[in-house]
Coordinates of C-alpha atoms and ligand atoms in Angstrom, one line a residue:
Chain A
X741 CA -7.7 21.2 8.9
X742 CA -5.0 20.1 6.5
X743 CA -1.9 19.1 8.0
X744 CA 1.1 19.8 6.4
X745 CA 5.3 19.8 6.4
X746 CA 8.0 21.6 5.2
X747 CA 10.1 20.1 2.6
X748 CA 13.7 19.3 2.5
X749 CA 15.2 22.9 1.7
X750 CA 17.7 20.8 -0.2
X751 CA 14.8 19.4 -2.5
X752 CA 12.9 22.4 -2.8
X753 CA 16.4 23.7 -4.2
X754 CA 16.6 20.8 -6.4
X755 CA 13.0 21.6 -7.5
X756 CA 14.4 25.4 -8.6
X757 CA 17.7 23.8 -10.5
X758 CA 17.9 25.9 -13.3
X759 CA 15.4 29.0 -12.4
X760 CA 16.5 32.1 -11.4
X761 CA 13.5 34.0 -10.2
X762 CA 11.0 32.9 -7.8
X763 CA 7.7 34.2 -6.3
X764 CA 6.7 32.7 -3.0
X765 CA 3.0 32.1 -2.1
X766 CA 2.0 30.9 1.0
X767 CA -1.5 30.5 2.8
X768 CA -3.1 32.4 5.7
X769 CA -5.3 29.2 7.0
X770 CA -4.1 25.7 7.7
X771 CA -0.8 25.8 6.4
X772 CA -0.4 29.0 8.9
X773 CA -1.6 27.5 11.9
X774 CA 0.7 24.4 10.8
X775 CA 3.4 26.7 10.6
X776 CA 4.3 26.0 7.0
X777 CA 3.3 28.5 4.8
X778 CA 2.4 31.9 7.1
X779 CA 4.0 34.7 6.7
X780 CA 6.8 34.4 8.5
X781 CA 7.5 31.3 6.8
X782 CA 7.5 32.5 3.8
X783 CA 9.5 35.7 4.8
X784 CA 12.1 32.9 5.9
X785 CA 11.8 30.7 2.4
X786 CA 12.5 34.2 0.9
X787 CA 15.7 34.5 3.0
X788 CA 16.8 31.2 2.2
X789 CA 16.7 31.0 -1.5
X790 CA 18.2 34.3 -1.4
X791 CA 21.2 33.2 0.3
X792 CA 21.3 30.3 -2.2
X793 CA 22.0 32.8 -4.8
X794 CA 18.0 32.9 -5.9
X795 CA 16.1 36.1 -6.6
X796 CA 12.9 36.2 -4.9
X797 CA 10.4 38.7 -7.3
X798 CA 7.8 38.7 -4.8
X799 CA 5.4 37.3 -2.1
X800 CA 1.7 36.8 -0.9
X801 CA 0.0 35.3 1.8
X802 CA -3.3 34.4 -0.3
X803 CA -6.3 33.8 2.9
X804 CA -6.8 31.1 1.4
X805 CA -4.4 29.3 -1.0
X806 CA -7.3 26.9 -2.4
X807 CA -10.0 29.1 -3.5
X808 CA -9.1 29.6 -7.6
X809 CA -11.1 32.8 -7.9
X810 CA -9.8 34.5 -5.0
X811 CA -6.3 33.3 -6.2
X812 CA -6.8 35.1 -9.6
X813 CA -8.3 38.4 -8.4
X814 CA -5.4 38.6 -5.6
X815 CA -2.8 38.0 -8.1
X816 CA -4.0 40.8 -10.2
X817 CA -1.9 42.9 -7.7
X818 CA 1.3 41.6 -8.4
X819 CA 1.1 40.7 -12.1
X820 CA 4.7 41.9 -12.8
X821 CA 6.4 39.9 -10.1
X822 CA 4.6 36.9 -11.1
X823 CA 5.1 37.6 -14.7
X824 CA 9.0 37.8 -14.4
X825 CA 9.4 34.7 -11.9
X826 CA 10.7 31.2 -13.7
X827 CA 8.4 29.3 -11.0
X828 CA 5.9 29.7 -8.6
X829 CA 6.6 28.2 -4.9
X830 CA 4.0 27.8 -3.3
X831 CA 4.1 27.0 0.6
X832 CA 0.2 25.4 0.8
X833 CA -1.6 21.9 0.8
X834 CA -1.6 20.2 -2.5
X835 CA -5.4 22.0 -3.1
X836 CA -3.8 25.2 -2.8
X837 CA -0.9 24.2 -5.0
X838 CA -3.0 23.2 -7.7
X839 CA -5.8 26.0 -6.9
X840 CA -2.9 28.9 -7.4
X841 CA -1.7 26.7 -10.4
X842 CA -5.3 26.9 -12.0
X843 CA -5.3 30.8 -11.2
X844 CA -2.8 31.7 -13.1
X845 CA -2.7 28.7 -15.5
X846 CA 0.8 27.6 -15.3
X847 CA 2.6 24.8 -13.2
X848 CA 3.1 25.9 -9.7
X849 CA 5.6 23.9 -7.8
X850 CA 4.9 22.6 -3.7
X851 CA 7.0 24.0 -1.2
X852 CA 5.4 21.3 1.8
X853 CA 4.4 18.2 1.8
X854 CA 0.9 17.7 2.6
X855 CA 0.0 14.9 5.4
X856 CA -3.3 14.4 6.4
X857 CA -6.7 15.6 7.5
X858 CA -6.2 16.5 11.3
X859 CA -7.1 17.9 14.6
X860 CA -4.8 20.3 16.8
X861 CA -4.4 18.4 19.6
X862 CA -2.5 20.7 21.7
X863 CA 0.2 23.5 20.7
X864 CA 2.0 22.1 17.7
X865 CA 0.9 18.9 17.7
X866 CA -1.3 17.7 15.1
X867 CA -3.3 14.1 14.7
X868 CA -5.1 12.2 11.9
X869 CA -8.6 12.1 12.8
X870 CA -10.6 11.4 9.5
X871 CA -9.4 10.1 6.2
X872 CA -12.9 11.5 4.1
X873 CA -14.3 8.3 3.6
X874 CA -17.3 9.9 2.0
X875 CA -19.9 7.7 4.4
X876 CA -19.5 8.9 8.5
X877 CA -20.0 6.2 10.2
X878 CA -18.9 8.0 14.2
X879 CA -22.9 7.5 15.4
X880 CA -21.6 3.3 15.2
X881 CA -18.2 3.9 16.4
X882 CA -18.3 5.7 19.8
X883 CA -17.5 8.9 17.8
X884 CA -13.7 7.9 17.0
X885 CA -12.9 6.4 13.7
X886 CA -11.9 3.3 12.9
X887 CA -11.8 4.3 9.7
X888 CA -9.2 6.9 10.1
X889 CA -7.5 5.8 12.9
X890 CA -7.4 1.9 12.8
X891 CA -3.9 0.6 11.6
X892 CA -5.8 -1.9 9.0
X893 CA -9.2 0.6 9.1
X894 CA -11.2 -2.8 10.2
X895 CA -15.1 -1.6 10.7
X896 CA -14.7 -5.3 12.5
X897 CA -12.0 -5.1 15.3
X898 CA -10.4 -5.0 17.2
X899 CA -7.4 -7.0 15.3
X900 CA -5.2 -9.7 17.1
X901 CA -2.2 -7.5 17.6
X902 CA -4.4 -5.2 20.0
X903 CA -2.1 -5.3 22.9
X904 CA -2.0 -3.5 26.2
X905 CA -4.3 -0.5 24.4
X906 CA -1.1 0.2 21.4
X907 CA -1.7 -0.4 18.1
X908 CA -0.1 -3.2 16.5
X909 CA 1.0 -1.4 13.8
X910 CA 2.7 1.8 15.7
X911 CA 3.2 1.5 19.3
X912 CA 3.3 5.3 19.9
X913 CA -0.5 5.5 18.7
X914 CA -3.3 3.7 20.5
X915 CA -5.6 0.6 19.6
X916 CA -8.6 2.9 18.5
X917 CA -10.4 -0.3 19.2
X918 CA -9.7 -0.3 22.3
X919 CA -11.1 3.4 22.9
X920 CA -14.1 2.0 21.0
X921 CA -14.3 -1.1 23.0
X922 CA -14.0 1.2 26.3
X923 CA -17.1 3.6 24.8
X924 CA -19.4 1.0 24.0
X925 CA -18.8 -0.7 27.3
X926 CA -19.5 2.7 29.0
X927 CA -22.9 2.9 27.1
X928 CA -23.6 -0.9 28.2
X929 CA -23.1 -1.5 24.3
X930 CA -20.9 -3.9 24.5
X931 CA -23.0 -6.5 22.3
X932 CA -22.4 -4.0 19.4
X933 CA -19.6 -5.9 19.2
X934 CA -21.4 -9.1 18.1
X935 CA -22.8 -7.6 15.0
X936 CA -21.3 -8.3 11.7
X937 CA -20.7 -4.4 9.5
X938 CA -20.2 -5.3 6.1
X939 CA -18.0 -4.3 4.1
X940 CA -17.9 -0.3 3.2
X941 CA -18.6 1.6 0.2
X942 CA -15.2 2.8 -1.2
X943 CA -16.6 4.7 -4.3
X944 CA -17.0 7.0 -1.8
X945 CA -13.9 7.5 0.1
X946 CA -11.5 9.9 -1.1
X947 CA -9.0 8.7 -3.0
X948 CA -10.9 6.5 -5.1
X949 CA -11.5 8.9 -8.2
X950 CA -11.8 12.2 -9.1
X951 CA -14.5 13.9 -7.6
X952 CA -16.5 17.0 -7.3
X953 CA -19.4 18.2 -5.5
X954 CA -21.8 21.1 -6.6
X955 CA -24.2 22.6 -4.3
X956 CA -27.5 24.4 -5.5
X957 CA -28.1 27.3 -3.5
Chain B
X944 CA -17.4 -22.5 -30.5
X945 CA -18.7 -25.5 -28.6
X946 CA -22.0 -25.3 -26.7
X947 CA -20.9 -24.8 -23.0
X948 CA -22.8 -26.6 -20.4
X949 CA -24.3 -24.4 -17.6
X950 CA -23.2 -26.5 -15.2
X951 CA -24.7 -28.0 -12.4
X952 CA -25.5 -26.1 -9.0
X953 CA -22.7 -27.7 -7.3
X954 CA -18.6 -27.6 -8.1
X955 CA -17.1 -29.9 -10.4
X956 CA -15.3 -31.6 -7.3
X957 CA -17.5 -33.4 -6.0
X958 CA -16.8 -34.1 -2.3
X959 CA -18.2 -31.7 -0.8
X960 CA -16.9 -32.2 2.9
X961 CA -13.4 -32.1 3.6
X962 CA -11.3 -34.2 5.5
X963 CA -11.0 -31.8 8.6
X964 CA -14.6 -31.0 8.4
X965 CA -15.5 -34.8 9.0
X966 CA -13.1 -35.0 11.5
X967 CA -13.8 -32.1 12.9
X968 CA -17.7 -32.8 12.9
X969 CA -17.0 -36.7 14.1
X970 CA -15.9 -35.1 17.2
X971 CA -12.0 -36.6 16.4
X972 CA -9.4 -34.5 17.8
X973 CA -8.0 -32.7 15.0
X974 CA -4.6 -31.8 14.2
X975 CA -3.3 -29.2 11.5
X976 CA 0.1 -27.7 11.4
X977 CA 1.2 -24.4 9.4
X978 CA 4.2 -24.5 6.9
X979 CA 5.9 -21.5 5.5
X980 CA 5.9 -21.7 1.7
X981 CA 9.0 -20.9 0.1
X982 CA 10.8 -17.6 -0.5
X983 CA 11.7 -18.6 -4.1
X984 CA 10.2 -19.7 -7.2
X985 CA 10.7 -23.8 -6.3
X986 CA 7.8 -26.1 -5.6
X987 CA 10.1 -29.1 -4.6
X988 CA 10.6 -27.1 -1.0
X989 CA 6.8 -27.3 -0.6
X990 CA 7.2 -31.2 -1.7
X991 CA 9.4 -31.5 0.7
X992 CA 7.6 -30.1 3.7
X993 CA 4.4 -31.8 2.8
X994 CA 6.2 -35.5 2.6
X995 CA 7.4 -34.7 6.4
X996 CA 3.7 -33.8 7.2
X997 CA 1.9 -36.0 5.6
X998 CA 0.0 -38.9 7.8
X999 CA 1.0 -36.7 10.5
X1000 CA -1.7 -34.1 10.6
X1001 CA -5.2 -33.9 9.1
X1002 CA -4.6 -30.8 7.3
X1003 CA -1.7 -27.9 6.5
X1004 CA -2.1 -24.2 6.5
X1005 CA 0.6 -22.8 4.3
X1006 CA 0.8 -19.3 5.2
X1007 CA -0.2 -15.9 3.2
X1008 CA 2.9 -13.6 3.0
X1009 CA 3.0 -14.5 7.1
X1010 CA 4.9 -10.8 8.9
X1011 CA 3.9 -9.8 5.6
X1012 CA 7.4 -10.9 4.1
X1013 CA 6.7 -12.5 0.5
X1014 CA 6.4 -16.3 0.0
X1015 CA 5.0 -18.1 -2.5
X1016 CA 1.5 -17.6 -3.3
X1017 CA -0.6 -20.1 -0.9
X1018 CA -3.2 -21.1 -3.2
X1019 CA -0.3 -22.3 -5.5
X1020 CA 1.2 -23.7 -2.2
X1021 CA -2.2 -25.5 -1.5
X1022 CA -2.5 -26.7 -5.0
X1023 CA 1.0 -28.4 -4.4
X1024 CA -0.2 -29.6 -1.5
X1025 CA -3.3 -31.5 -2.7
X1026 CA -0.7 -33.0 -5.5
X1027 CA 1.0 -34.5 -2.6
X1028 CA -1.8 -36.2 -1.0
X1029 CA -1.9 -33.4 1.9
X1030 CA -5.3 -31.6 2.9
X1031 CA -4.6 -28.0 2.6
X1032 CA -6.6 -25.0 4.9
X1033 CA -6.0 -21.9 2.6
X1034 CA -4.9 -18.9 4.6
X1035 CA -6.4 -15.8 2.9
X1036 CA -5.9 -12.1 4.0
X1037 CA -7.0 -8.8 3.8
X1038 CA -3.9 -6.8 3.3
X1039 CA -2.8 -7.9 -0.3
X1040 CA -6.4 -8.3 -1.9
X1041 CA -9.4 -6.5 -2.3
X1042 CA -12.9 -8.0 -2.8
X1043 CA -12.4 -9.2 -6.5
X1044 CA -9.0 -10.8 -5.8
X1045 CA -10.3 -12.5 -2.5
X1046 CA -14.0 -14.1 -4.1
X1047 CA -12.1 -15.0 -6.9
X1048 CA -9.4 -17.1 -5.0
X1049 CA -12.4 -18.8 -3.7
X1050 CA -14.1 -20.0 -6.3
X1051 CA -10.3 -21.0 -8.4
X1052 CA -10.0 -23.1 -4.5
X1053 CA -13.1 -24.9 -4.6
X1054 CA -12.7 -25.1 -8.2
X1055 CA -9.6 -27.5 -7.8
X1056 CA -11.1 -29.2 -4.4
X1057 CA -9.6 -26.8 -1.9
X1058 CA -12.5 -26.9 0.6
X1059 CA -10.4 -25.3 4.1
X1060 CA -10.4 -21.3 3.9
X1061 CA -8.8 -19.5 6.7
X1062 CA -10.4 -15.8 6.6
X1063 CA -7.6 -13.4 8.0
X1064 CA -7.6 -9.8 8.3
X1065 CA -3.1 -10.0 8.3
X1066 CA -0.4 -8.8 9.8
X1067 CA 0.3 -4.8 8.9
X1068 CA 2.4 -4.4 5.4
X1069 CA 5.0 -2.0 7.8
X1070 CA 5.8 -5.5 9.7
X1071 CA 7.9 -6.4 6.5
X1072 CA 10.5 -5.8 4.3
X1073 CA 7.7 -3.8 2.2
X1074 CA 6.8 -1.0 5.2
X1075 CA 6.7 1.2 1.3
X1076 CA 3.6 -1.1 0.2
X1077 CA -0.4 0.6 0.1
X1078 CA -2.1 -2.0 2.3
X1079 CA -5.8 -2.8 0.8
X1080 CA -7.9 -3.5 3.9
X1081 CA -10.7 -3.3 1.3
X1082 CA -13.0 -6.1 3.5
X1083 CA -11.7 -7.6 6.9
X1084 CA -11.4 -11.0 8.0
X1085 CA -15.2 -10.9 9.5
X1086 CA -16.6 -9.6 6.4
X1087 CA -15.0 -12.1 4.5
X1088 CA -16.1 -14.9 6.4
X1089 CA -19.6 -13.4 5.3
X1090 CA -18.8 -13.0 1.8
X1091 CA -18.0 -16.5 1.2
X1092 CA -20.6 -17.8 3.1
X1093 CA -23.0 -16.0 1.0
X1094 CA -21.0 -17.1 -1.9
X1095 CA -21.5 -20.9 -1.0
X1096 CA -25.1 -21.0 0.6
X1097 CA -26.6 -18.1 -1.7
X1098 CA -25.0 -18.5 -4.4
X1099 CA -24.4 -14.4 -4.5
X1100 CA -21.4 -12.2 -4.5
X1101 CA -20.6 -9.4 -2.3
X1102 CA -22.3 -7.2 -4.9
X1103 CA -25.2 -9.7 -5.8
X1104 CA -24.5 -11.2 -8.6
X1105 CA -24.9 -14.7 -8.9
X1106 CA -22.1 -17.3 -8.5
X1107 CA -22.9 -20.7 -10.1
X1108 CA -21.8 -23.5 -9.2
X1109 CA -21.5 -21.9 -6.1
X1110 CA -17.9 -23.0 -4.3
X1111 CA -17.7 -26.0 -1.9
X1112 CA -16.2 -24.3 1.5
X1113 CA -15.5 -25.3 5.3
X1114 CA -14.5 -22.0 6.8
X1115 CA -12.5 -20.7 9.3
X1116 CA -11.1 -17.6 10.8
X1117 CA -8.4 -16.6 13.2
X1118 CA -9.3 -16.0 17.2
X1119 CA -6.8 -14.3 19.4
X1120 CA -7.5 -15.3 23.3
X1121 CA -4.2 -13.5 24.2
X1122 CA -5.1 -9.9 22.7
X1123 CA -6.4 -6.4 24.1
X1124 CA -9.3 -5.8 25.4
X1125 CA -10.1 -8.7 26.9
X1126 CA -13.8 -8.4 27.2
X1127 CA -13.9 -8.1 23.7
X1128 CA -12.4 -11.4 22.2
X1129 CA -15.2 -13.5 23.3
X1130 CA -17.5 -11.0 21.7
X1131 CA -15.5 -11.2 18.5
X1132 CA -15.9 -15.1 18.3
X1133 CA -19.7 -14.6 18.4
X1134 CA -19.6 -12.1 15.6
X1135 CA -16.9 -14.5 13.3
X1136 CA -19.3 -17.4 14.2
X1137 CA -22.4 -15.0 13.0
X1138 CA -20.3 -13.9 10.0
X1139 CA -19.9 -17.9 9.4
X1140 CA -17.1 -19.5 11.1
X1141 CA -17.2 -23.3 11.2
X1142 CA -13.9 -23.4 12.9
X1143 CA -11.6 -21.3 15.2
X1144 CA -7.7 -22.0 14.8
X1145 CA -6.0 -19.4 17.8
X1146 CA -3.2 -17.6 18.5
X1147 CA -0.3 -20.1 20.1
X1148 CA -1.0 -20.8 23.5
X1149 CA 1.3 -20.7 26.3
X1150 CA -0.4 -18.5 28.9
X1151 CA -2.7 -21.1 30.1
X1152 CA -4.1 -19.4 32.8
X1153 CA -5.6 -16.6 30.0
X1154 CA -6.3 -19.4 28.0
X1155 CA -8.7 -21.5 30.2
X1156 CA -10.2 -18.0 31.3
X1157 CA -11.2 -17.6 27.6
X1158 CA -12.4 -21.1 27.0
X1159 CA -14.5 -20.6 30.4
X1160 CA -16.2 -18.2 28.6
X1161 CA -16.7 -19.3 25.6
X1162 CA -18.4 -22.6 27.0
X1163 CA -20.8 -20.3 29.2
X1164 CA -22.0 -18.9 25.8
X1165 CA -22.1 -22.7 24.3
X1166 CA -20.0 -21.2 21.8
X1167 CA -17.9 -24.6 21.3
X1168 CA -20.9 -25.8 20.2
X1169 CA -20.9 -23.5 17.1
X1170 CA -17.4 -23.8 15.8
X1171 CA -14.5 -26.3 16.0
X1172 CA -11.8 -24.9 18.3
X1173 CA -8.4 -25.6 17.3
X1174 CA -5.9 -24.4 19.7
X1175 CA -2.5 -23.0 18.7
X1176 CA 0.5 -24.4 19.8
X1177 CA 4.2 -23.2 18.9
X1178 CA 6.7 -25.5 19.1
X1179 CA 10.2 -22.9 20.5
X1180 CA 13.4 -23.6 18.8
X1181 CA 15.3 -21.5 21.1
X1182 CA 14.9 -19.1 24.5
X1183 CA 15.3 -16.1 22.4
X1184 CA 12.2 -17.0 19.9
X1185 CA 10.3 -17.1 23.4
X1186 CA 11.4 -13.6 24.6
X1187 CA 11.0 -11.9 20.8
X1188 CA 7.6 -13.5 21.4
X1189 CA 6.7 -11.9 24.7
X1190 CA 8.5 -9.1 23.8
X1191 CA 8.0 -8.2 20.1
X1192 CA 4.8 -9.8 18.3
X1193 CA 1.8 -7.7 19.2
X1194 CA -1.1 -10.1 20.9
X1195 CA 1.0 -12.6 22.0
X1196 CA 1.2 -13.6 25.8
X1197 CA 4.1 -15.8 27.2
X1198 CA 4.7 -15.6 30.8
X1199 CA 7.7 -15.4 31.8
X1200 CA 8.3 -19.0 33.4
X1201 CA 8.2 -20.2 30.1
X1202 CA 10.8 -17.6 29.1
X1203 CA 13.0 -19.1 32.2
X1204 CA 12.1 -22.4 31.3
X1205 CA 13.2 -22.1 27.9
X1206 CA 16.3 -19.9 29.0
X1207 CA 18.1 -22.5 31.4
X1208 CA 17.1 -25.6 29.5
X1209 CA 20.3 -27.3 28.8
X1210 CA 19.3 -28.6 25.0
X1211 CA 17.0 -25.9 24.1
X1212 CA 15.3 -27.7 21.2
X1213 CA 13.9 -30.7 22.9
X1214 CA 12.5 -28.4 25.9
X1215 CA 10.7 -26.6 23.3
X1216 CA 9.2 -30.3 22.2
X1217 CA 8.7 -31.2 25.8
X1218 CA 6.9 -27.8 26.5
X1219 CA 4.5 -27.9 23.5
X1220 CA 3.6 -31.5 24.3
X1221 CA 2.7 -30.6 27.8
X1222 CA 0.7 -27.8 26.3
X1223 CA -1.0 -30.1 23.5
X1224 CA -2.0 -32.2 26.5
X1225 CA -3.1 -29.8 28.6
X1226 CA -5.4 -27.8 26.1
X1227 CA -6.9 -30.9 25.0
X1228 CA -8.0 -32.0 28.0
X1229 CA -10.4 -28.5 28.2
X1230 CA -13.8 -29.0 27.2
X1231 CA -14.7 -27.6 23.7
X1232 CA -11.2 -27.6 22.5
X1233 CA -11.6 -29.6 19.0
X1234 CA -7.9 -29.7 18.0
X1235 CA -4.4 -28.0 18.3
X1236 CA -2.9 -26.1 15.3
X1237 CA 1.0 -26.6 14.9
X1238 CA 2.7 -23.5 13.9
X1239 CA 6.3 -24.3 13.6
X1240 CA 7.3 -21.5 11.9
X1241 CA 10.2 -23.1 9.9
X1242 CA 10.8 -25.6 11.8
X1243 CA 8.1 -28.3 9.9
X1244 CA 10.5 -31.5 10.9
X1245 CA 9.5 -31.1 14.6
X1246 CA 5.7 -31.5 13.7
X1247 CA 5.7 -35.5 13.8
X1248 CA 7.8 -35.5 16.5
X1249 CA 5.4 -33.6 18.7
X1250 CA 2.4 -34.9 17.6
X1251 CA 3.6 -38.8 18.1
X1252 CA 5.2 -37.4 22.1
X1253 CA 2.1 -35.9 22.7
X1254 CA 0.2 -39.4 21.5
X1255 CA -2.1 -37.5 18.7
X1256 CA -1.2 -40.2 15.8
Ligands
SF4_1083 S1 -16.1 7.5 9.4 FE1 -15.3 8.5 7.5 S2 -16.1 10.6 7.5 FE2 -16.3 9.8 9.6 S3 -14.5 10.4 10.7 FE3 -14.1 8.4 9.8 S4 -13.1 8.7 7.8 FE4 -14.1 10.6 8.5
SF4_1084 S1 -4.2 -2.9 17.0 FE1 -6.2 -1.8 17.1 S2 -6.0 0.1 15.9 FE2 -4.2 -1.2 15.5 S3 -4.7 -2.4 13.6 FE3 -5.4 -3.7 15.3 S4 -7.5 -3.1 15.7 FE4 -6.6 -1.5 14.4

């Protein structure tokens, strides 16, 4: 799922200088489960940029944020209160931003900060697992991601900083090479290890262009 | 426009060996030290350094943005180098350049007679004072120790094109005996030697116990056969550079009698010399070690000094 954060309040208010009127959407998948953009947190955004002195015109919970025609036929409900409001907050991922943006083609403005591509790990806590690289390469890997989850993504490591299983570059996360390292030994792999990957296809990875896909059927 | 010659199959250097290859591959003990190039725009620093090196050692590895902190660029360190009569070992990394960046270094190296490449993967951008930077990662150290040895025995790019004259190269990469997981470094010296490694230059040694463990098995493989080993060795200034060592710098391993050692020594500085003499000596008398690799940090002066106590020149 999409993993995501609650902005500043104080920059969320700084995004709303000048506006009077606001209508607050927020998303019934990841961003509730994240505990960024349920209900409840947008009943409390509501509350809060009331007390600032802002009028709130209305609210939805769209299930989900980033799908542009379900966007536009739930918004057919509440045309008024989304006519009347100076901007649209919306408490989703940057998809759903943009989707709810596209639905009702004006600028929509992000109420959360959106993080990564993660797994629940256990109540409330939330880890990077894949960064969409476009080419899954877990079948090589001992099914954990280098990719993803390597400080310096090396498809050759582990790195020289590996030290007593912590990552070099964060000592609160561990040396996924080392997990790796560990599964292929487990397998009696361990001459994987010998064998040169060469270097990965980026074109494919997700943030090295725009990108769509269309299925056909 | 003037006709342009294709030019031949081969650089327009000529010498196609460089001095630490034919050391190296005489069977010479080899010595190369690492200077830091400057943090400012002045090549008289790098001057400098390279008059207090030069005779001493067979070649100098000025270092790539080392902690990634920025320093002058090190091909334009190594050009300065050459100018001063000193054999340079070109440290490139993975964090600040992509494929195109890297490959075209290479053949600008070769192209001016810089023949030592050190292939590094580098030290993570949040180490320095840029934590804000995107690092690039595009290749790693491994793959780019494959790339240019395509580049020089194929003639071919990463992406298959055709590189003509192809550079002239002697190529290295980094070997860390000191990291995590153990039973994975020795591994990862056969894969940098598949990927093309002609030479090794480690991690600084002061855990020699670790160290002659990894050497053990390296020989069993006949691994020191395949590529030069050129043992770190890190001259300490002070006690406390020990214990940030231990403490701080991921992959490093120094016990902590050295950290006592270096602790109750009355004149700090000349312990340090005494200790990385002691270790010179003792990692050169191992079987397949082909050299020991100074890294001084800032500390450059203390080079000759070190290398004439430990009887290398
Ligand atoms: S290899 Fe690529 S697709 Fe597979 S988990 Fe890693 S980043 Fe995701
Ligand atoms: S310590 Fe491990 S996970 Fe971290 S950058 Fe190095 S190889 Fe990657």
């Amino acid at each position: 799922m999409i993993i995501t954060e609650q902005k500043d309040f104080s920059d969320i208010l700084k995004m709303l200088e000048r506006q009077k009127r606001v209508f607050i959407v927020g998303c019934a998948q990841c961003a509730t489960l994240c505990k960024t953009g349920g209900e409840p947190e947008v009943l409390h955004m509501k509350q809060r940029l009331e007390d600032a002195g802002l009028e709130v015109t209305g609210w939805v919970v769209l299930d989900p944020a980033c799908h542009v025609l379900g966007d536009k036929r739930a918004f057919r409900k509440q045309r008024e209160e989304i006519e009347i409001a100076d901007s649209i907050l919306v408490l989703a991922c940057g998809n759903g931003v943009q989707a709810v943006g596209e639905a009702l083609n004006r600028a929509a403005i992000p109420g959360i900060d959106t993080l990564f591509l993660g797994d629940i790990v256990r109540a409330n806590e939330f880890q990077q697992r894949c960064t969409m690289c476009g080419e899954c390469i877990l079948d090589k890997t001992g099914g954990v991601c280098p990719v993803a989850r390597c400080g310096k993504h090396l498809l050759n490591g582990p790195c020289g900083g590996s030290q007593d299983g912590k990552c070099e570059t964060n000592p609160d996360e561990p040396c996924i090479w080392e997990i790796i390292v560990e599964r292929l030994k487990a397998d009696g792999n361990l001459e994987a290890l010998e064998e040169v990957t060469p270097p990965k296809d980026w074109s494919k990875a997700t943030d090295s262009g725009p990108k769509r896909l269309v299925i056909d059927r | 426009m003037t006709q342009m010659s294709e030019g031949s199959e081969r650089s327009d250097i000529q010498q196609a060996k460089s001095h630490l290859q034919q050391t190296l591959e005489k069977g010479k003990f080899a010595v190369t030290a690492e200077i830091w190039p400057a943090k400012g725009a002045n090549a008289q620093r790098v001057r400098n350094k390279a008059a207090i090196l030069k005779g001493w050692v067979d070649a100098v590895n000025p270092t790539d943005n080392p902690t990634a902190i920025i320093r002058m660029s090190g091909l334009v360190t190594s050009l300065i180098l050459l100018e001063e009569g000193v054999e340079p070992v070109l440290q490139l990394q993975a964090r600040d350049r992509n494929r195109l960046a890297l490959q075209s270094d290479v053949l600008g190296a070769s192209a001016m007679g810089i023949r030592n490449i050190l292939c590094l993967t580098g030290d993570h951008q949040s180490f320095g004072k840029d934590p804000q930077a995107k690092g690039v990662f595009d290749i790693d150290s491994t793959q780019m120790l494959q790339a240019f040895k395509r580049m020089r025995d194929e003639g071919l790019f990463i992406s298959g094109e055709r590189v003509k004259p192809r550079p002239e190269l002697f190529l290295g990469g980094a070997a860390n005996p000191f990291g995590d997981p153990f039973e994975a470094r020795v591994p990862r010296l056969a894969k940098k030697i598949n990927a093309g490694a002609q030479f090794v230059q480690t991690q600084p040694v002061f855990d020699l116990e670790r160290f002659y463990k990894w050497m053990a098995q390296v020989r069993s493989r006949g691994f020191h056969e395949k590529v030069h080993i050129i043992a770190g060795i890190s001259p300490l200034k002070k006690a406390r550079v020990a214990r940030i060592m231990q403490e701080k710098v991921p992959g490093m391993l120094v016990p902590p009698e050295v950290v006592e050692r270096m602790e109750s020594a009355s004149d700090p500085e000349e312990e340090g010399v005494k200790l990385a003499v002691e270790l010179i000596q003792q990692v050169k008398a191992i079987e397949g070690v082909s050299g020991v690799h100074i890294m001084a940090a800032a500390w450059e002066k203390i080079v000759p000094v070190v290398v004439r106590e430990a009887g290398l020149r």
